[in-house]
Amino acid sequence: MTSEASPAAVGAVAELESLRWWLLRWGPRADSGVILAAGPADDEAASVDVATLAVALPVMALTGDFAPADMQYRMHRELLWDEATGMWAASCSVDEHGAGIGSRPPVTQDATAMVVETLDKALRLGGDAVPAEMRGRWAQQLAELRDALSRG
């Protein structure tokens, strides 16, 4: 019996590593380090999007990149989470430094539900390797988001 990986498995690992490094280094970022949803066009601002977090957080948890995962979570939360409602906005425009520009974006049930799924997935994929403080904070914020969703 051979222990060589199948070509499909080798390809999947290579794709995961490519995505990992795109998230950690190569993807578009503001000066703050927050991953941008896309690089800005000449006539529009860059944006931060909950969908980007939905990719970044689970991948970084799976690959054990917990500090960058938490950094991205915190920066996205600062820009997209609304303390008054406990809900998340889908996206917001940012300047080159990563500061939100314009009016505060509206929160939505869909964006908040996406963050619930993202945190849950990251905690499951990271498993026991997720640092205790981070696990506790993410789990608490996950519970708070579920509560906010149930209140509507």
PDB file of C-alpha atoms in Angstrom:
ATOM      1  CA  MET A   1       0.000   0.000   0.000  1.00  0.00           C
ATOM      2  CA  THR A   2       1.350   3.394  -0.950  1.00  0.00           C
ATOM      3  CA  SER A   3       1.068   6.531   1.142  1.00  0.00           C
ATOM      4  CA  GLU A   4       1.254   8.916  -1.790  1.00  0.00           C
ATOM      5  CA  ALA A   5      -1.538  11.452  -2.014  1.00  0.00           C
ATOM      6  CA  SER A   6      -3.812  11.416  -5.015  1.00  0.00           C
ATOM      7  CA  PRO A   7      -3.373  14.168  -7.612  1.00  0.00           C
ATOM      8  CA  ALA A   8      -6.719  15.614  -6.510  1.00  0.00           C
ATOM      9  CA  ALA A   9      -5.553  15.798  -2.885  1.00  0.00           C
ATOM     10  CA  VAL A  10      -2.260  17.394  -3.894  1.00  0.00           C
ATOM     11  CA  GLY A  11      -4.175  19.935  -5.983  1.00  0.00           C
ATOM     12  CA  ALA A  12      -6.559  20.713  -3.126  1.00  0.00           C
ATOM     13  CA  VAL A  13      -3.663  21.283  -0.728  1.00  0.00           C
ATOM     14  CA  ALA A  14      -1.973  23.570  -3.255  1.00  0.00           C
ATOM     15  CA  GLU A  15      -5.204  25.550  -3.714  1.00  0.00           C
ATOM     16  CA  LEU A  16      -5.637  25.896   0.054  1.00  0.00           C
ATOM     17  CA  GLU A  17      -2.046  27.119   0.421  1.00  0.00           C
ATOM     18  CA  SER A  18      -2.544  29.599  -2.414  1.00  0.00           C
ATOM     19  CA  LEU A  19      -5.718  30.947  -0.786  1.00  0.00           C
ATOM     20  CA  ARG A  20      -3.991  31.039   2.596  1.00  0.00           C
ATOM     21  CA  TRP A  21      -1.137  33.188   1.282  1.00  0.00           C
ATOM     22  CA  TRP A  22      -3.522  35.406  -0.659  1.00  0.00           C
ATOM     23  CA  LEU A  23      -5.357  36.079   2.611  1.00  0.00           C
ATOM     24  CA  LEU A  24      -2.175  36.514   4.655  1.00  0.00           C
ATOM     25  CA  ARG A  25      -0.067  38.565   2.231  1.00  0.00           C
ATOM     26  CA  TRP A  26      -1.093  39.034  -1.387  1.00  0.00           C
ATOM     27  CA  GLY A  27      -4.724  40.125  -1.317  1.00  0.00           C
ATOM     28  CA  PRO A  28      -5.670  43.817  -1.492  1.00  0.00           C
ATOM     29  CA  ARG A  29      -5.396  45.569   1.862  1.00  0.00           C
ATOM     30  CA  ALA A  30      -5.795  48.941   3.443  1.00  0.00           C
ATOM     31  CA  ASP A  31      -2.797  50.348   5.321  1.00  0.00           C
ATOM     32  CA  SER A  32      -4.344  49.011   8.544  1.00  0.00           C
ATOM     33  CA  GLY A  33      -4.011  45.466   7.196  1.00  0.00           C
ATOM     34  CA  VAL A  34      -7.730  44.822   6.787  1.00  0.00           C
ATOM     35  CA  ILE A  35      -8.404  42.694   3.714  1.00  0.00           C
ATOM     36  CA  LEU A  36     -10.385  44.609   1.127  1.00  0.00           C
ATOM     37  CA  ALA A  37     -13.284  43.074  -0.753  1.00  0.00           C
ATOM     38  CA  ALA A  38     -11.603  44.295  -3.934  1.00  0.00           C
ATOM     39  CA  GLY A  39      -9.053  46.863  -4.885  1.00  0.00           C
ATOM     40  CA  PRO A  40     -10.677  50.226  -5.506  1.00  0.00           C
ATOM     41  CA  ALA A  41     -11.376  51.372  -9.019  1.00  0.00           C
ATOM     42  CA  ASP A  42     -10.068  54.802  -9.926  1.00  0.00           C
ATOM     43  CA  ASP A  43     -13.413  56.439  -9.259  1.00  0.00           C
ATOM     44  CA  GLU A  44     -14.594  54.595  -6.158  1.00  0.00           C
ATOM     45  CA  ALA A  45     -13.531  53.824  -2.616  1.00  0.00           C
ATOM     46  CA  ALA A  46     -12.274  50.473  -1.463  1.00  0.00           C
ATOM     47  CA  SER A  47     -14.627  48.387   0.646  1.00  0.00           C
ATOM     48  CA  VAL A  48     -14.593  45.901   3.478  1.00  0.00           C
ATOM     49  CA  ASP A  49     -17.162  43.131   3.133  1.00  0.00           C
ATOM     50  CA  VAL A  50     -18.560  40.469   5.441  1.00  0.00           C
ATOM     51  CA  ALA A  51     -18.234  37.946   2.583  1.00  0.00           C
ATOM     52  CA  THR A  52     -14.453  38.406   2.653  1.00  0.00           C
ATOM     53  CA  LEU A  53     -14.457  37.636   6.373  1.00  0.00           C
ATOM     54  CA  ALA A  54     -16.595  34.557   5.645  1.00  0.00           C
ATOM     55  CA  VAL A  55     -13.707  33.193   3.556  1.00  0.00           C
ATOM     56  CA  ALA A  56     -10.771  34.489   5.600  1.00  0.00           C
ATOM     57  CA  LEU A  57     -11.757  33.436   9.109  1.00  0.00           C
ATOM     58  CA  PRO A  58     -12.441  29.724   8.459  1.00  0.00           C
ATOM     59  CA  VAL A  59      -9.401  29.328   6.173  1.00  0.00           C
ATOM     60  CA  MET A  60      -7.099  30.960   8.703  1.00  0.00           C
ATOM     61  CA  ALA A  61      -8.567  28.857  11.516  1.00  0.00           C
ATOM     62  CA  LEU A  62      -8.108  25.680   9.474  1.00  0.00           C
ATOM     63  CA  THR A  63      -4.467  26.539   8.735  1.00  0.00           C
ATOM     64  CA  GLY A  64      -3.726  27.541  12.336  1.00  0.00           C
ATOM     65  CA  ASP A  65      -3.189  31.222  11.521  1.00  0.00           C
ATOM     66  CA  PHE A  66      -5.123  32.336  14.588  1.00  0.00           C
ATOM     67  CA  ALA A  67      -3.512  35.743  15.236  1.00  0.00           C
ATOM     68  CA  PRO A  68      -4.180  37.005  11.679  1.00  0.00           C
ATOM     69  CA  ALA A  69      -7.676  35.487  11.812  1.00  0.00           C
ATOM     70  CA  ASP A  70      -8.474  37.360  14.996  1.00  0.00           C
ATOM     71  CA  MET A  71      -6.944  40.558  13.624  1.00  0.00           C
ATOM     72  CA  GLN A  72      -9.188  40.363  10.536  1.00  0.00           C
ATOM     73  CA  TYR A  73     -12.230  39.542  12.668  1.00  0.00           C
ATOM     74  CA  ARG A  74     -11.599  42.509  14.968  1.00  0.00           C
ATOM     75  CA  MET A  75     -10.997  44.952  12.105  1.00  0.00           C
ATOM     76  CA  HIS A  76     -14.078  43.797  10.188  1.00  0.00           C
ATOM     77  CA  ARG A  77     -16.125  43.952  13.389  1.00  0.00           C
ATOM     78  CA  GLU A  78     -14.983  47.505  14.091  1.00  0.00           C
ATOM     79  CA  LEU A  79     -16.174  48.587  10.649  1.00  0.00           C
ATOM     80  CA  LEU A  80     -19.314  46.477  10.173  1.00  0.00           C
ATOM     81  CA  TRP A  81     -20.782  45.672  13.603  1.00  0.00           C
ATOM     82  CA  ASP A  82     -23.331  48.012  15.170  1.00  0.00           C
ATOM     83  CA  GLU A  83     -23.212  47.991  18.960  1.00  0.00           C
ATOM     84  CA  ALA A  84     -26.723  49.418  19.376  1.00  0.00           C
ATOM     85  CA  THR A  85     -28.418  46.592  17.458  1.00  0.00           C
ATOM     86  CA  GLY A  86     -25.802  43.869  17.884  1.00  0.00           C
ATOM     87  CA  MET A  87     -26.050  43.269  14.113  1.00  0.00           C
ATOM     88  CA  TRP A  88     -23.617  43.459  11.199  1.00  0.00           C
ATOM     89  CA  ALA A  89     -23.668  45.422   7.953  1.00  0.00           C
ATOM     90  CA  ALA A  90     -22.745  43.656   4.722  1.00  0.00           C
ATOM     91  CA  SER A  91     -20.051  46.128   3.664  1.00  0.00           C
ATOM     92  CA  CYS A  92     -18.688  49.620   4.052  1.00  0.00           C
ATOM     93  CA  SER A  93     -16.437  51.944   2.122  1.00  0.00           C
ATOM     94  CA  VAL A  94     -12.994  52.601   3.580  1.00  0.00           C
ATOM     95  CA  ASP A  95     -10.161  54.987   2.848  1.00  0.00           C
ATOM     96  CA  GLU A  96      -6.617  53.866   2.069  1.00  0.00           C
ATOM     97  CA  HIS A  97      -5.893  53.587   5.798  1.00  0.00           C
ATOM     98  CA  GLY A  98      -8.857  51.281   6.438  1.00  0.00           C
ATOM     99  CA  ALA A  99     -11.046  53.839   8.209  1.00  0.00           C
ATOM    100  CA  GLY A 100     -14.741  53.797   7.377  1.00  0.00           C
ATOM    101  CA  ILE A 101     -15.903  56.668   5.176  1.00  0.00           C
ATOM    102  CA  GLY A 102     -19.381  58.000   4.625  1.00  0.00           C
ATOM    103  CA  SER A 103     -22.383  57.216   6.754  1.00  0.00           C
ATOM    104  CA  ARG A 104     -22.573  54.102   8.883  1.00  0.00           C
ATOM    105  CA  PRO A 105     -23.773  51.219   6.671  1.00  0.00           C
ATOM    106  CA  PRO A 106     -27.163  49.641   7.443  1.00  0.00           C
ATOM    107  CA  VAL A 107     -27.150  46.359   9.334  1.00  0.00           C
ATOM    108  CA  THR A 108     -28.940  43.333   7.905  1.00  0.00           C
ATOM    109  CA  GLN A 109     -30.172  39.967   9.095  1.00  0.00           C
ATOM    110  CA  ASP A 110     -28.347  38.299   6.195  1.00  0.00           C
ATOM    111  CA  ALA A 111     -24.972  39.848   7.026  1.00  0.00           C
ATOM    112  CA  THR A 112     -25.387  38.990  10.703  1.00  0.00           C
ATOM    113  CA  ALA A 113     -26.368  35.407   9.854  1.00  0.00           C
ATOM    114  CA  MET A 114     -23.280  35.138   7.648  1.00  0.00           C
ATOM    115  CA  VAL A 115     -21.070  36.174  10.575  1.00  0.00           C
ATOM    116  CA  VAL A 116     -22.819  33.620  12.809  1.00  0.00           C
ATOM    117  CA  GLU A 117     -22.036  30.892  10.257  1.00  0.00           C
ATOM    118  CA  THR A 118     -18.475  32.187   9.870  1.00  0.00           C
ATOM    119  CA  LEU A 119     -17.671  32.212  13.585  1.00  0.00           C
ATOM    120  CA  ASP A 120     -19.267  28.805  14.073  1.00  0.00           C
ATOM    121  CA  LYS A 121     -17.286  27.335  11.172  1.00  0.00           C
ATOM    122  CA  ALA A 122     -14.002  28.902  12.332  1.00  0.00           C
ATOM    123  CA  LEU A 123     -14.460  27.520  15.842  1.00  0.00           C
ATOM    124  CA  ARG A 124     -15.220  24.033  14.501  1.00  0.00           C
ATOM    125  CA  LEU A 125     -12.342  24.030  11.997  1.00  0.00           C
ATOM    126  CA  GLY A 126      -9.836  25.427  14.496  1.00  0.00           C
ATOM    127  CA  GLY A 127     -10.952  22.938  17.123  1.00  0.00           C
ATOM    128  CA  ASP A 128      -8.967  22.715  20.330  1.00  0.00           C
ATOM    129  CA  ALA A 129      -6.076  24.611  18.717  1.00  0.00           C
ATOM    130  CA  VAL A 130      -7.999  27.913  18.879  1.00  0.00           C
ATOM    131  CA  PRO A 131      -6.353  29.853  21.732  1.00  0.00           C
ATOM    132  CA  ALA A 132      -8.528  29.796  24.860  1.00  0.00           C
ATOM    133  CA  GLU A 133      -9.023  33.573  25.133  1.00  0.00           C
ATOM    134  CA  MET A 134      -9.953  33.833  21.464  1.00  0.00           C
ATOM    135  CA  ARG A 135     -12.241  30.795  21.639  1.00  0.00           C
ATOM    136  CA  GLY A 136     -14.050  32.275  24.638  1.00  0.00           C
ATOM    137  CA  ARG A 137     -14.452  35.706  23.038  1.00  0.00           C
ATOM    138  CA  TRP A 138     -15.592  34.310  19.682  1.00  0.00           C
ATOM    139  CA  ALA A 139     -18.038  31.943  21.406  1.00  0.00           C
ATOM    140  CA  GLN A 140     -19.458  34.794  23.496  1.00  0.00           C
ATOM    141  CA  GLN A 141     -19.835  37.041  20.455  1.00  0.00           C
ATOM    142  CA  LEU A 142     -21.396  34.155  18.519  1.00  0.00           C
ATOM    143  CA  ALA A 143     -24.004  33.733  21.276  1.00  0.00           C
ATOM    144  CA  GLU A 144     -24.665  37.495  21.287  1.00  0.00           C
ATOM    145  CA  LEU A 145     -25.147  37.502  17.502  1.00  0.00           C
ATOM    146  CA  ARG A 146     -27.572  34.586  17.689  1.00  0.00           C
ATOM    147  CA  ASP A 147     -29.490  36.498  20.341  1.00  0.00           C
ATOM    148  CA  ALA A 148     -29.540  39.648  18.168  1.00  0.00           C
ATOM    149  CA  LEU A 149     -30.875  37.606  15.243  1.00  0.00           C
ATOM    150  CA  SER A 150     -33.618  36.095  17.384  1.00  0.00           C
ATOM    151  CA  ARG A 151     -34.740  39.598  18.415  1.00  0.00           C
ATOM    152  CA  GLY A 152     -34.924  40.545  14.743  1.00  0.00           C
TER     153      GLY A 152
END
